[in-house]
């Protein structure tokens, strides 16, 4: 369950190898989290007993969780990090495209929801770029190509599956790609 007291802060004195403050992750279970976990343990044990398990081991919680909620969506900046598009409240051109924008954990693996939000976000960014380009006229010259008058923006989203889902966005212009 979401709790305001669960948070990531920066350590006031300890630094990493690059001289940056290390993160402190603070997490406490809600009473409901404990009740749901105990319910799952109890009913899981009932299933194992029914199929003749000789012993049951409750696996303790470990560090293999989905990292969610550290940059959560919010209407107001004081309640979170980014708006409904994943655009940060403090830095206009910074977008969060992973599970950290979730306000709480999902019932299943968050990968498909992350992909859906990233695609929605890519459409929003492309739309905003197109509106910006419609308001200005300029030429963009690519090496060894003629100038492109009022280029149409394109965006490519890539999903890389691994321990966590990561995304890269390549923003460019047709008829060639000029990264920005």
Tab-separated table of N, CA and C in Angstrom:
chain	number	residue	atom	x	y	z
A	1	UNK	N	0.843	-1.178	0.000
A	1	UNK	CA	0.000	0.000	0.000
A	1	UNK	C	0.892	1.246	0.000
A	2	UNK	N	0.480	2.294	-0.662
A	2	UNK	CA	1.291	3.517	-0.660
A	2	UNK	C	1.305	4.149	0.726
A	3	UNK	N	2.458	4.617	1.119
A	3	UNK	CA	2.627	5.304	2.407
A	3	UNK	C	3.513	6.518	2.184
A	4	UNK	N	3.110	7.646	2.726
A	4	UNK	CA	3.927	8.850	2.578
A	4	UNK	C	5.300	8.694	3.213
A	5	UNK	N	5.397	7.846	4.232
A	5	UNK	CA	6.679	7.678	4.916
A	5	UNK	C	7.666	6.825	4.118
A	6	UNK	N	7.194	6.062	3.126
A	6	UNK	CA	8.105	5.310	2.259
A	6	UNK	C	8.688	6.283	1.251
A	7	UNK	N	10.012	6.281	1.165
A	7	UNK	CA	10.640	7.301	0.321
A	7	UNK	C	12.093	6.946	0.026
A	8	UNK	N	12.661	7.662	-0.928
A	8	UNK	CA	14.087	7.597	-1.225
A	8	UNK	C	14.632	8.990	-0.956
A	9	UNK	N	15.645	9.048	-0.126
A	9	UNK	CA	16.299	10.324	0.174
A	9	UNK	C	17.788	10.173	-0.128
A	10	UNK	N	18.505	11.276	-0.097
A	10	UNK	CA	19.944	11.242	-0.314
A	10	UNK	C	20.657	11.311	1.029
A	11	UNK	N	21.676	10.476	1.187
A	11	UNK	CA	22.427	10.435	2.436
A	11	UNK	C	23.146	11.774	2.621
A	12	UNK	N	23.097	12.334	3.822
A	12	UNK	CA	23.689	13.660	4.033
A	12	UNK	C	25.220	13.689	3.940
A	13	UNK	N	25.902	12.547	4.184
A	13	UNK	CA	27.368	12.586	4.183
A	13	UNK	C	28.024	11.525	3.305
A	14	UNK	N	27.447	10.331	3.170
A	14	UNK	CA	28.081	9.269	2.388
A	14	UNK	C	27.948	9.516	0.894
A	15	UNK	N	29.055	9.292	0.175
A	15	UNK	CA	29.100	9.541	-1.264
A	15	UNK	C	29.477	8.259	-2.010
A	16	UNK	N	29.102	8.201	-3.296
A	16	UNK	CA	29.502	7.073	-4.135
A	16	UNK	C	30.859	7.363	-4.773
A	17	UNK	N	31.293	6.502	-5.682
A	17	UNK	CA	32.606	6.657	-6.309
A	17	UNK	C	32.711	7.909	-7.173
A	18	UNK	N	31.576	8.522	-7.502
A	18	UNK	CA	31.578	9.742	-8.308
A	18	UNK	C	31.409	10.998	-7.458
A	19	UNK	N	31.357	10.817	-6.134
A	19	UNK	CA	31.208	11.951	-5.228
A	19	UNK	C	29.779	12.399	-5.032
A	20	UNK	N	28.810	11.605	-5.485
A	20	UNK	CA	27.399	11.955	-5.341
A	20	UNK	C	26.821	11.269	-4.112
A	21	UNK	N	25.859	11.902	-3.454
A	21	UNK	CA	25.245	11.272	-2.267
A	21	UNK	C	24.586	9.943	-2.628
A	22	UNK	N	24.750	8.937	-1.762
A	22	UNK	CA	24.121	7.643	-2.002
A	22	UNK	C	22.654	7.706	-1.584
A	23	UNK	N	21.802	6.895	-2.218
A	23	UNK	CA	20.387	6.898	-1.847
A	23	UNK	C	20.126	6.113	-0.566
A	24	UNK	N	19.166	6.577	0.207
A	24	UNK	CA	18.623	5.849	1.350
A	24	UNK	C	17.202	5.458	0.974
A	25	UNK	N	16.915	4.172	0.985
A	25	UNK	CA	15.570	3.695	0.691
A	25	UNK	C	14.915	3.346	2.017
A	26	UNK	N	13.806	4.006	2.308
A	26	UNK	CA	13.067	3.734	3.543
A	26	UNK	C	11.710	3.151	3.171
A	27	UNK	N	11.430	1.964	3.700
A	27	UNK	CA	10.185	1.284	3.367
A	27	UNK	C	9.630	0.591	4.598
A	28	UNK	N	8.379	0.846	4.903
A	28	UNK	CA	7.658	0.156	5.983
A	28	UNK	C	6.403	-0.453	5.390
A	29	UNK	N	6.117	-1.688	5.811
A	29	UNK	CA	4.865	-2.315	5.402
A	29	UNK	C	3.687	-1.625	6.076
A	30	UNK	N	2.602	-1.533	5.359
A	30	UNK	CA	1.338	-1.098	5.923
A	30	UNK	C	0.713	-2.315	6.624
A	31	UNK	N	-0.162	-2.087	7.562
A	31	UNK	CA	-0.862	-3.181	8.243
A	31	UNK	C	-1.560	-4.066	7.222
A	32	UNK	N	-2.127	-3.465	6.187
A	32	UNK	CA	-2.807	-4.230	5.145
A	32	UNK	C	-1.822	-5.086	4.339
A	33	UNK	N	-0.608	-4.577	4.091
A	33	UNK	CA	0.406	-5.371	3.394
A	33	UNK	C	0.689	-6.663	4.159
A	34	UNK	N	0.847	-6.540	5.468
A	34	UNK	CA	1.136	-7.697	6.318
A	34	UNK	C	-0.041	-8.670	6.305
A	35	UNK	N	-1.257	-8.150	6.394
A	35	UNK	CA	-2.450	-9.002	6.389
A	35	UNK	C	-2.583	-9.741	5.051
A	36	UNK	N	-2.340	-9.039	3.929
A	36	UNK	CA	-2.441	-9.685	2.617
A	36	UNK	C	-1.361	-10.753	2.451
A	37	UNK	N	-0.137	-10.474	2.928
A	37	UNK	CA	0.936	-11.454	2.825
A	37	UNK	C	0.617	-12.697	3.653
A	38	UNK	N	0.127	-12.504	4.872
A	38	UNK	CA	-0.236	-13.636	5.727
A	38	UNK	C	-1.380	-14.451	5.119
A	39	UNK	N	-2.326	-13.769	4.506
A	39	UNK	CA	-3.429	-14.447	3.823
A	39	UNK	C	-2.875	-15.319	2.688
A	40	UNK	N	-1.951	-14.760	1.913
A	40	UNK	CA	-1.354	-15.508	0.802
A	40	UNK	C	-0.563	-16.709	1.321
A	41	UNK	N	0.211	-16.519	2.386
A	41	UNK	CA	0.956	-17.636	2.973
A	41	UNK	C	-0.001	-18.747	3.416
A	42	UNK	N	-1.071	-18.363	4.099
A	42	UNK	CA	-2.029	-19.338	4.636
A	42	UNK	C	-2.682	-20.140	3.507
A	43	UNK	N	-3.176	-19.434	2.490
A	43	UNK	CA	-3.880	-20.121	1.404
A	43	UNK	C	-2.919	-20.875	0.490
A	44	UNK	N	-1.714	-20.377	0.350
A	44	UNK	CA	-0.701	-21.110	-0.404
A	44	UNK	C	-0.365	-22.422	0.290
A	45	UNK	N	-0.232	-22.367	1.626
A	45	UNK	CA	0.051	-23.583	2.399
A	45	UNK	C	-1.089	-24.588	2.263
A	46	UNK	N	-2.318	-24.091	2.211
A	46	UNK	CA	-3.466	-24.992	2.045
A	46	UNK	C	-3.382	-25.731	0.704
A	47	UNK	N	-2.975	-25.023	-0.344
A	47	UNK	CA	-2.835	-25.652	-1.661
A	47	UNK	C	-1.714	-26.692	-1.624
A	48	UNK	N	-0.586	-26.333	-1.036
A	48	UNK	CA	0.544	-27.275	-0.967
A	48	UNK	C	0.185	-28.513	-0.151
A	49	UNK	N	-0.523	-28.313	0.980
A	49	UNK	CA	-0.977	-29.454	1.794
A	49	UNK	C	-1.910	-30.353	0.985
A	50	UNK	N	-2.800	-29.738	0.209
A	50	UNK	CA	-3.781	-30.507	-0.572
A	50	UNK	C	-3.116	-31.395	-1.626
A	51	UNK	N	-1.952	-31.000	-2.101
A	51	UNK	CA	-1.272	-31.817	-3.113
A	51	UNK	C	-0.185	-32.699	-2.498
A	52	UNK	N	-0.120	-32.708	-1.157
A	52	UNK	CA	0.776	-33.631	-0.471
A	52	UNK	C	2.193	-33.150	-0.241
A	53	UNK	N	2.394	-31.854	-0.120
A	53	UNK	CA	3.741	-31.344	0.165
A	53	UNK	C	4.226	-31.890	1.499
A	54	UNK	N	5.494	-32.310	1.562
A	54	UNK	CA	6.022	-32.862	2.805
A	54	UNK	C	6.476	-31.772	3.773
A	55	UNK	N	6.873	-30.633	3.258
A	55	UNK	CA	7.153	-29.467	4.113
A	55	UNK	C	7.031	-28.200	3.274
A	56	UNK	N	6.767	-27.110	3.939
A	56	UNK	CA	6.544	-25.826	3.267
A	56	UNK	C	7.506	-24.816	3.889
A	57	UNK	N	8.177	-24.064	3.054
A	57	UNK	CA	9.098	-23.028	3.525
A	57	UNK	C	8.537	-21.677	3.087
A	58	UNK	N	8.303	-20.807	4.052
A	58	UNK	CA	7.887	-19.431	3.723
A	58	UNK	C	9.125	-18.649	3.311
A	59	UNK	N	9.124	-18.207	2.097
A	59	UNK	CA	10.270	-17.442	1.606
A	59	UNK	C	10.191	-16.024	2.159
A	60	UNK	N	11.257	-15.589	2.823
A	60	UNK	CA	11.221	-14.213	3.341
A	60	UNK	C	11.268	-13.207	2.190
A	61	UNK	N	10.792	-12.015	2.464
A	61	UNK	CA	10.839	-10.962	1.448
A	61	UNK	C	12.287	-10.657	1.138
A	62	UNK	N	12.559	-10.433	-0.129
A	62	UNK	CA	13.925	-10.148	-0.536
A	62	UNK	C	14.007	-8.904	-1.386
A	63	UNK	N	15.203	-8.628	-1.865
A	63	UNK	CA	15.393	-7.400	-2.644
A	63	UNK	C	14.929	-7.509	-4.092
A	64	UNK	N	14.351	-8.653	-4.485
A	64	UNK	CA	13.940	-8.821	-5.883
A	64	UNK	C	12.515	-8.330	-6.094
A	65	UNK	N	12.338	-7.047	-5.997
A	65	UNK	CA	11.025	-6.439	-6.183
A	65	UNK	C	11.085	-5.489	-7.374
A	66	UNK	N	9.926	-5.097	-7.849
A	66	UNK	CA	9.882	-4.076	-8.887
A	66	UNK	C	10.009	-2.727	-8.193
A	67	UNK	N	10.913	-1.915	-8.689
A	67	UNK	CA	11.076	-0.584	-8.111
A	67	UNK	C	9.999	0.324	-8.684
A	68	UNK	N	9.066	0.688	-7.852
A	68	UNK	CA	7.931	1.492	-8.281
A	68	UNK	C	7.711	2.650	-7.316
A	69	UNK	N	7.242	3.747	-7.847
A	69	UNK	CA	6.752	4.825	-7.007
A	69	UNK	C	7.744	5.876	-6.559
A	70	UNK	N	9.005	5.797	-6.977
A	70	UNK	CA	9.968	6.797	-6.504
A	70	UNK	C	9.874	8.119	-7.256
A	71	UNK	N	9.127	8.162	-8.334
A	71	UNK	CA	8.919	9.397	-9.085
A	71	UNK	C	7.463	9.508	-9.482
A	72	UNK	N	6.587	9.280	-8.559
A	72	UNK	CA	5.180	9.031	-8.855
A	72	UNK	C	4.422	10.178	-9.515
A	73	UNK	N	3.385	9.777	-10.246
A	73	UNK	CA	2.479	10.716	-10.903
A	73	UNK	C	1.666	11.476	-9.870
A	74	UNK	N	1.438	12.736	-10.140
A	74	UNK	CA	0.580	13.523	-9.253
A	74	UNK	C	0.084	14.748	-10.007
A	75	UNK	N	-1.062	15.218	-9.591
A	75	UNK	CA	-1.600	16.443	-10.176
A	75	UNK	C	-0.801	17.641	-9.670
A	76	UNK	N	-0.470	17.603	-8.368
A	76	UNK	CA	0.238	18.721	-7.732
A	76	UNK	C	1.704	18.363	-7.478
A	77	UNK	N	2.641	19.277	-7.732
A	77	UNK	CA	4.064	18.998	-7.507
A	77	UNK	C	4.386	18.565	-6.069
A	78	UNK	N	3.659	19.067	-5.112
A	78	UNK	CA	3.957	18.703	-3.718
A	78	UNK	C	3.554	17.264	-3.386
A	79	UNK	N	2.785	16.626	-4.268
A	79	UNK	CA	2.342	15.254	-4.014
A	79	UNK	C	3.111	14.205	-4.824
A	80	UNK	N	3.951	14.629	-5.730
A	80	UNK	CA	4.683	13.688	-6.557
A	80	UNK	C	5.691	14.382	-7.440
A	81	UNK	N	6.233	13.631	-8.387
A	81	UNK	CA	7.341	14.115	-9.199
A	81	UNK	C	6.927	14.525	-10.609
A	82	UNK	N	5.945	13.809	-11.199
A	82	UNK	CA	5.604	14.080	-12.590
A	82	UNK	C	4.091	14.136	-12.797
A	83	UNK	N	3.706	14.742	-13.925
A	83	UNK	CA	2.285	14.863	-14.256
A	83	UNK	C	1.780	13.596	-14.952
A	84	UNK	N	0.557	13.634	-15.445
A	84	UNK	CA	-0.060	12.444	-16.044
A	84	UNK	C	0.658	11.950	-17.295
A	85	UNK	N	1.534	12.762	-17.862
A	85	UNK	CA	2.296	12.364	-19.049
A	85	UNK	C	3.686	11.853	-18.675
A	86	UNK	N	4.014	11.836	-17.385
A	86	UNK	CA	5.351	11.444	-16.956
A	86	UNK	C	6.339	12.592	-17.032
A	87	UNK	N	5.849	13.775	-17.345
A	87	UNK	CA	6.689	14.975	-17.452
A	87	UNK	C	6.916	15.522	-16.047
A	88	UNK	N	8.184	15.720	-15.683
A	88	UNK	CA	8.464	16.172	-14.320
A	88	UNK	C	7.930	17.585	-14.092
A	89	UNK	N	7.482	17.805	-12.871
A	89	UNK	CA	6.948	19.122	-12.513
A	89	UNK	C	8.036	20.192	-12.529
A	90	UNK	N	9.261	19.814	-12.165
A	90	UNK	CA	10.331	20.803	-12.015
A	90	UNK	C	11.136	21.071	-13.273
A	91	UNK	N	11.265	20.067	-14.155
A	91	UNK	CA	12.080	20.212	-15.365
A	91	UNK	C	11.195	19.875	-16.556
A	92	UNK	N	10.852	20.874	-17.342
A	92	UNK	CA	9.848	20.727	-18.402
A	92	UNK	C	10.183	19.652	-19.427
A	93	UNK	N	11.442	19.523	-19.814
A	93	UNK	CA	11.802	18.573	-20.869
A	93	UNK	C	12.310	17.238	-20.341
A	94	UNK	N	12.006	16.918	-19.088
A	94	UNK	CA	12.414	15.641	-18.515
A	94	UNK	C	11.174	14.785	-18.298
A	95	UNK	N	11.176	13.591	-18.876
A	95	UNK	CA	10.054	12.665	-18.771
A	95	UNK	C	10.520	11.370	-18.119
A	96	UNK	N	9.698	10.825	-17.251
A	96	UNK	CA	9.979	9.552	-16.594
A	96	UNK	C	9.181	8.477	-17.318
A	97	UNK	N	9.874	7.436	-17.787
A	97	UNK	CA	9.227	6.422	-18.618
A	97	UNK	C	9.382	5.021	-18.053
A	98	UNK	N	9.347	4.906	-16.744
A	98	UNK	CA	9.458	3.572	-16.153
A	98	UNK	C	8.467	3.442	-15.001
A	99	UNK	N	8.571	2.388	-14.236
A	99	UNK	CA	7.632	2.117	-13.158
A	99	UNK	C	7.707	3.069	-11.984
A	100	UNK	N	8.720	3.920	-11.942
A	100	UNK	CA	8.806	4.842	-10.809
A	100	UNK	C	7.667	5.855	-10.813
A	101	UNK	N	7.006	6.040	-11.952
A	101	UNK	CA	5.889	6.987	-11.986
A	101	UNK	C	4.596	6.414	-11.391
A	102	UNK	N	4.569	5.107	-11.100
A	102	UNK	CA	3.377	4.505	-10.493
A	102	UNK	C	3.174	5.057	-9.083
A	103	UNK	N	1.928	5.191	-8.688
A	103	UNK	CA	1.657	5.645	-7.325
A	103	UNK	C	1.681	4.499	-6.335
A	104	UNK	N	1.560	3.280	-6.818
A	104	UNK	CA	1.608	2.098	-5.963
A	104	UNK	C	1.941	0.881	-6.823
A	105	UNK	N	2.151	-0.240	-6.189
A	105	UNK	CA	2.481	-1.464	-6.900
A	105	UNK	C	1.264	-1.993	-7.656
A	106	UNK	N	1.544	-2.796	-8.658
A	106	UNK	CA	0.481	-3.420	-9.442
A	106	UNK	C	0.271	-4.851	-8.965
A	107	UNK	N	-0.836	-5.442	-9.330
A	107	UNK	CA	-1.134	-6.812	-8.921
A	107	UNK	C	-0.275	-7.816	-9.688
A	108	UNK	N	0.150	-7.468	-10.857
A	108	UNK	CA	0.959	-8.346	-11.711
A	108	UNK	C	2.208	-7.588	-12.130
A	109	UNK	N	3.023	-8.234	-12.931
A	109	UNK	CA	4.235	-7.592	-13.440
A	109	UNK	C	3.862	-6.273	-14.123
A	110	UNK	N	4.580	-5.207	-13.843
A	110	UNK	CA	4.200	-3.896	-14.379
A	110	UNK	C	4.660	-3.620	-15.806
A	111	UNK	N	5.344	-4.571	-16.444
A	111	UNK	CA	5.966	-4.299	-17.736
A	111	UNK	C	4.981	-3.800	-18.797
A	112	UNK	N	3.844	-4.467	-18.966
A	112	UNK	CA	2.903	-4.041	-20.015
A	112	UNK	C	2.318	-2.662	-19.733
A	113	UNK	N	2.081	-2.354	-18.463
A	113	UNK	CA	1.582	-1.024	-18.123
A	113	UNK	C	2.654	0.023	-18.396
A	114	UNK	N	3.900	-0.302	-18.099
A	114	UNK	CA	4.999	0.619	-18.389
A	114	UNK	C	5.084	0.866	-19.898
A	115	UNK	N	4.963	-0.186	-20.687
A	115	UNK	CA	5.009	-0.050	-22.145
A	115	UNK	C	3.852	0.828	-22.631
A	116	UNK	N	2.645	0.576	-22.126
A	116	UNK	CA	1.475	1.368	-22.541
A	116	UNK	C	1.664	2.840	-22.192
A	117	UNK	N	2.155	3.115	-20.988
A	117	UNK	CA	2.388	4.511	-20.590
A	117	UNK	C	3.482	5.154	-21.432
A	118	UNK	N	4.522	4.391	-21.772
A	118	UNK	CA	5.607	4.939	-22.597
A	118	UNK	C	5.123	5.263	-24.010
A	119	UNK	N	4.291	4.409	-24.564
A	119	UNK	CA	3.743	4.676	-25.904
A	119	UNK	C	2.849	5.913	-25.859
A	120	UNK	N	2.009	5.998	-24.840
A	120	UNK	CA	1.138	7.175	-24.655
A	120	UNK	C	1.991	8.431	-24.498
A	121	UNK	N	3.060	8.309	-23.728
A	121	UNK	CA	3.958	9.431	-23.501
A	121	UNK	C	4.653	9.844	-24.799
A	122	UNK	N	5.097	8.875	-25.589
A	122	UNK	CA	5.755	9.175	-26.858
A	122	UNK	C	4.803	9.937	-27.782
A	123	UNK	N	3.545	9.531	-27.831
A	123	UNK	CA	2.543	10.240	-28.637
A	123	UNK	C	2.380	11.679	-28.159
A	124	UNK	N	2.339	11.865	-26.836
A	124	UNK	CA	2.210	13.210	-26.260
A	124	UNK	C	3.409	14.077	-26.638
A	125	UNK	N	4.621	13.525	-26.485
A	125	UNK	CA	5.831	14.287	-26.800
A	125	UNK	C	5.861	14.647	-28.281
A	126	UNK	N	5.527	13.690	-29.149
A	126	UNK	CA	5.507	13.958	-30.588
A	126	UNK	C	4.475	15.036	-30.922
A	127	UNK	N	3.305	14.977	-30.288
A	127	UNK	CA	2.264	15.977	-30.507
A	127	UNK	C	2.742	17.363	-30.066
A	128	UNK	N	3.390	17.425	-28.909
A	128	UNK	CA	3.895	18.711	-28.412
A	128	UNK	C	4.982	19.260	-29.336
A	129	UNK	N	5.849	18.371	-29.827
A	129	UNK	CA	6.891	18.810	-30.755
A	129	UNK	C	6.278	19.325	-32.050
A	130	UNK	N	5.259	18.620	-32.563
A	130	UNK	CA	4.609	19.047	-33.801
A	130	UNK	C	3.969	20.419	-33.618
A	131	UNK	N	3.302	20.637	-32.481
A	131	UNK	CA	2.685	21.944	-32.215
A	131	UNK	C	3.743	23.027	-32.146
A	132	UNK	N	4.868	22.715	-31.522
A	132	UNK	CA	5.954	23.694	-31.415
A	132	UNK	C	6.525	24.004	-32.797
A	133	UNK	N	6.692	22.963	-33.622
A	133	UNK	CA	7.255	23.167	-34.958
A	133	UNK	C	6.302	23.929	-35.869
A	134	UNK	N	4.987	23.744	-35.683
A	134	UNK	CA	4.010	24.473	-36.490
A	134	UNK	C	4.062	25.972	-36.209
A	135	UNK	N	4.495	26.331	-35.003
A	135	UNK	CA	4.544	27.741	-34.610
A	135	UNK	C	5.816	28.431	-35.071
A	136	UNK	N	6.773	27.668	-35.543
A	136	UNK	CA	8.029	28.285	-35.976
A	136	UNK	C	8.415	27.736	-37.348
A	137	UNK	N	9.110	28.546	-38.107
A	137	UNK	CA	9.622	28.085	-39.387
A	137	UNK	C	11.135	28.168	-39.326
A	138	UNK	N	11.773	27.091	-39.665
A	138	UNK	CA	13.219	27.058	-39.670
A	138	UNK	C	13.672	25.965	-40.614
A	139	UNK	N	14.942	26.011	-40.961
A	139	UNK	CA	15.546	24.967	-41.785
A	139	UNK	C	16.478	24.152	-40.916
A	140	UNK	N	16.504	22.878	-41.175
A	140	UNK	CA	17.404	21.976	-40.479
A	140	UNK	C	18.232	21.292	-41.547
A	141	UNK	N	19.534	21.422	-41.479
A	141	UNK	CA	20.396	20.827	-42.490
A	141	UNK	C	21.100	19.620	-41.905
A	142	UNK	N	20.911	18.493	-42.544
A	142	UNK	CA	21.631	17.289	-42.168
A	142	UNK	C	22.876	17.213	-43.039
A	143	UNK	N	23.933	16.594	-42.543
A	143	UNK	CA	25.132	16.461	-43.380
A	143	UNK	C	24.799	15.759	-44.695
A	144	UNK	N	25.316	16.291	-45.786
A	144	UNK	CA	25.153	15.720	-47.123
A	144	UNK	C	23.696	15.597	-47.551
A	145	UNK	N	22.838	16.474	-47.069
A	145	UNK	CA	21.440	16.436	-47.501
A	145	UNK	C	20.949	17.860	-47.683
A	146	UNK	N	19.900	18.026	-48.495
A	146	UNK	CA	19.339	19.368	-48.663
A	146	UNK	C	18.626	19.801	-47.383
A	147	UNK	N	18.424	21.108	-47.192
A	147	UNK	CA	17.697	21.572	-46.005
A	147	UNK	C	16.292	20.984	-45.952
A	148	UNK	N	15.834	20.700	-44.768
A	148	UNK	CA	14.488	20.175	-44.556
A	148	UNK	C	13.647	21.337	-44.048
A	149	UNK	N	12.632	21.694	-44.799
A	149	UNK	CA	11.756	22.788	-44.393
A	149	UNK	C	10.664	22.252	-43.477
A	150	UNK	N	10.519	22.826	-42.304
A	150	UNK	CA	9.495	22.427	-41.339
A	150	UNK	C	9.397	20.897	-41.196
A	151	UNK	N	10.452	20.256	-40.697
A	151	UNK	CA	10.441	18.792	-40.596
A	151	UNK	C	9.378	18.291	-39.633
A	152	UNK	N	8.836	17.116	-39.947
A	152	UNK	CA	7.840	16.484	-39.080
A	152	UNK	C	8.560	15.621	-38.049
A	153	UNK	N	8.248	15.782	-36.774
A	153	UNK	CA	8.962	14.998	-35.764
A	153	UNK	C	8.542	13.534	-35.791
A	154	UNK	N	9.480	12.689	-35.488
A	154	UNK	CA	9.194	11.270	-35.308
A	154	UNK	C	9.764	10.851	-33.964
A	155	UNK	N	9.273	9.768	-33.441
A	155	UNK	CA	9.780	9.267	-32.181
A	155	UNK	C	9.762	7.749	-32.227
A	156	UNK	N	10.810	7.150	-31.741
A	156	UNK	CA	10.916	5.701	-31.700
A	156	UNK	C	11.105	5.300	-30.245
A	157	UNK	N	10.293	4.371	-29.762
A	157	UNK	CA	10.447	3.873	-28.401
A	157	UNK	C	10.935	2.436	-28.467
A	158	UNK	N	11.939	2.119	-27.700
A	158	UNK	CA	12.488	0.766	-27.658
A	158	UNK	C	12.269	0.202	-26.261
A	159	UNK	N	11.894	-1.049	-26.194
A	159	UNK	CA	11.754	-1.721	-24.905
A	159	UNK	C	12.880	-2.728	-24.791
A	160	UNK	N	13.608	-2.667	-23.711
A	160	UNK	CA	14.693	-3.607	-23.470
A	160	UNK	C	14.303	-4.412	-22.240
A	161	UNK	N	14.171	-5.731	-22.377
A	161	UNK	CA	13.787	-6.569	-21.259
A	161	UNK	C	15.028	-7.095	-20.579
A	162	UNK	N	15.043	-7.027	-19.276
A	162	UNK	CA	16.127	-7.558	-18.472
A	162	UNK	C	15.607	-7.675	-17.065
A	163	UNK	N	16.456	-7.361	-16.109
A	163	UNK	CA	16.020	-7.395	-14.717
A	163	UNK	C	14.899	-6.383	-14.503
A	164	UNK	N	14.972	-5.263	-15.206
A	164	UNK	CA	13.894	-4.280	-15.165
A	164	UNK	C	13.625	-3.855	-16.601
A	165	UNK	N	12.480	-3.265	-16.827
A	165	UNK	CA	12.159	-2.774	-18.161
A	165	UNK	C	12.764	-1.390	-18.304
A	166	UNK	N	13.468	-1.160	-19.379
A	166	UNK	CA	14.081	0.136	-19.625
A	166	UNK	C	13.593	0.637	-20.971
A	167	UNK	N	13.640	1.921	-21.162
A	167	UNK	CA	13.175	2.499	-22.398
A	167	UNK	C	14.171	3.513	-22.916
A	168	UNK	N	14.303	3.578	-24.221
A	168	UNK	CA	15.092	4.643	-24.814
A	168	UNK	C	14.201	5.317	-25.844
A	169	UNK	N	14.310	6.602	-25.930
A	169	UNK	CA	13.542	7.339	-26.922
A	169	UNK	C	14.521	8.005	-27.869
A	170	UNK	N	14.311	7.810	-29.140
A	170	UNK	CA	15.119	8.475	-30.145
A	170	UNK	C	14.196	9.484	-30.807
A	171	UNK	N	14.523	10.721	-30.649
A	171	UNK	CA	13.694	11.773	-31.214
A	171	UNK	C	14.414	12.309	-32.440
A	172	UNK	N	13.718	12.441	-33.533
A	172	UNK	CA	14.362	12.932	-34.738
A	172	UNK	C	13.373	13.594	-35.671
A	173	UNK	N	13.784	13.810	-36.896
A	173	UNK	CA	12.952	14.470	-37.887
A	173	UNK	C	12.988	13.681	-39.177
A	174	UNK	N	11.862	13.646	-39.898
A	174	UNK	CA	11.836	13.068	-41.232
A	174	UNK	C	12.295	14.150	-42.207
A	175	UNK	N	12.843	13.797	-43.340
A	175	UNK	CA	13.026	12.511	-43.959
A	175	UNK	C	14.339	11.831	-43.573
A	176	UNK	N	15.115	12.351	-42.692
A	176	UNK	CA	16.274	11.660	-42.138
A	176	UNK	C	16.142	11.764	-40.635
A	177	UNK	N	17.054	11.212	-39.931
A	177	UNK	CA	16.978	11.347	-38.477
A	177	UNK	C	18.091	12.264	-38.022
A	178	UNK	N	17.712	13.280	-37.324
A	178	UNK	CA	18.650	14.206	-36.722
A	178	UNK	C	18.345	14.223	-35.245
A	179	UNK	N	19.140	13.546	-34.450
A	179	UNK	CA	18.848	13.430	-33.027
A	179	UNK	C	18.948	14.772	-32.333
A	180	UNK	N	18.041	14.966	-31.375
A	180	UNK	CA	18.121	16.170	-30.541
A	180	UNK	C	18.100	15.745	-29.087
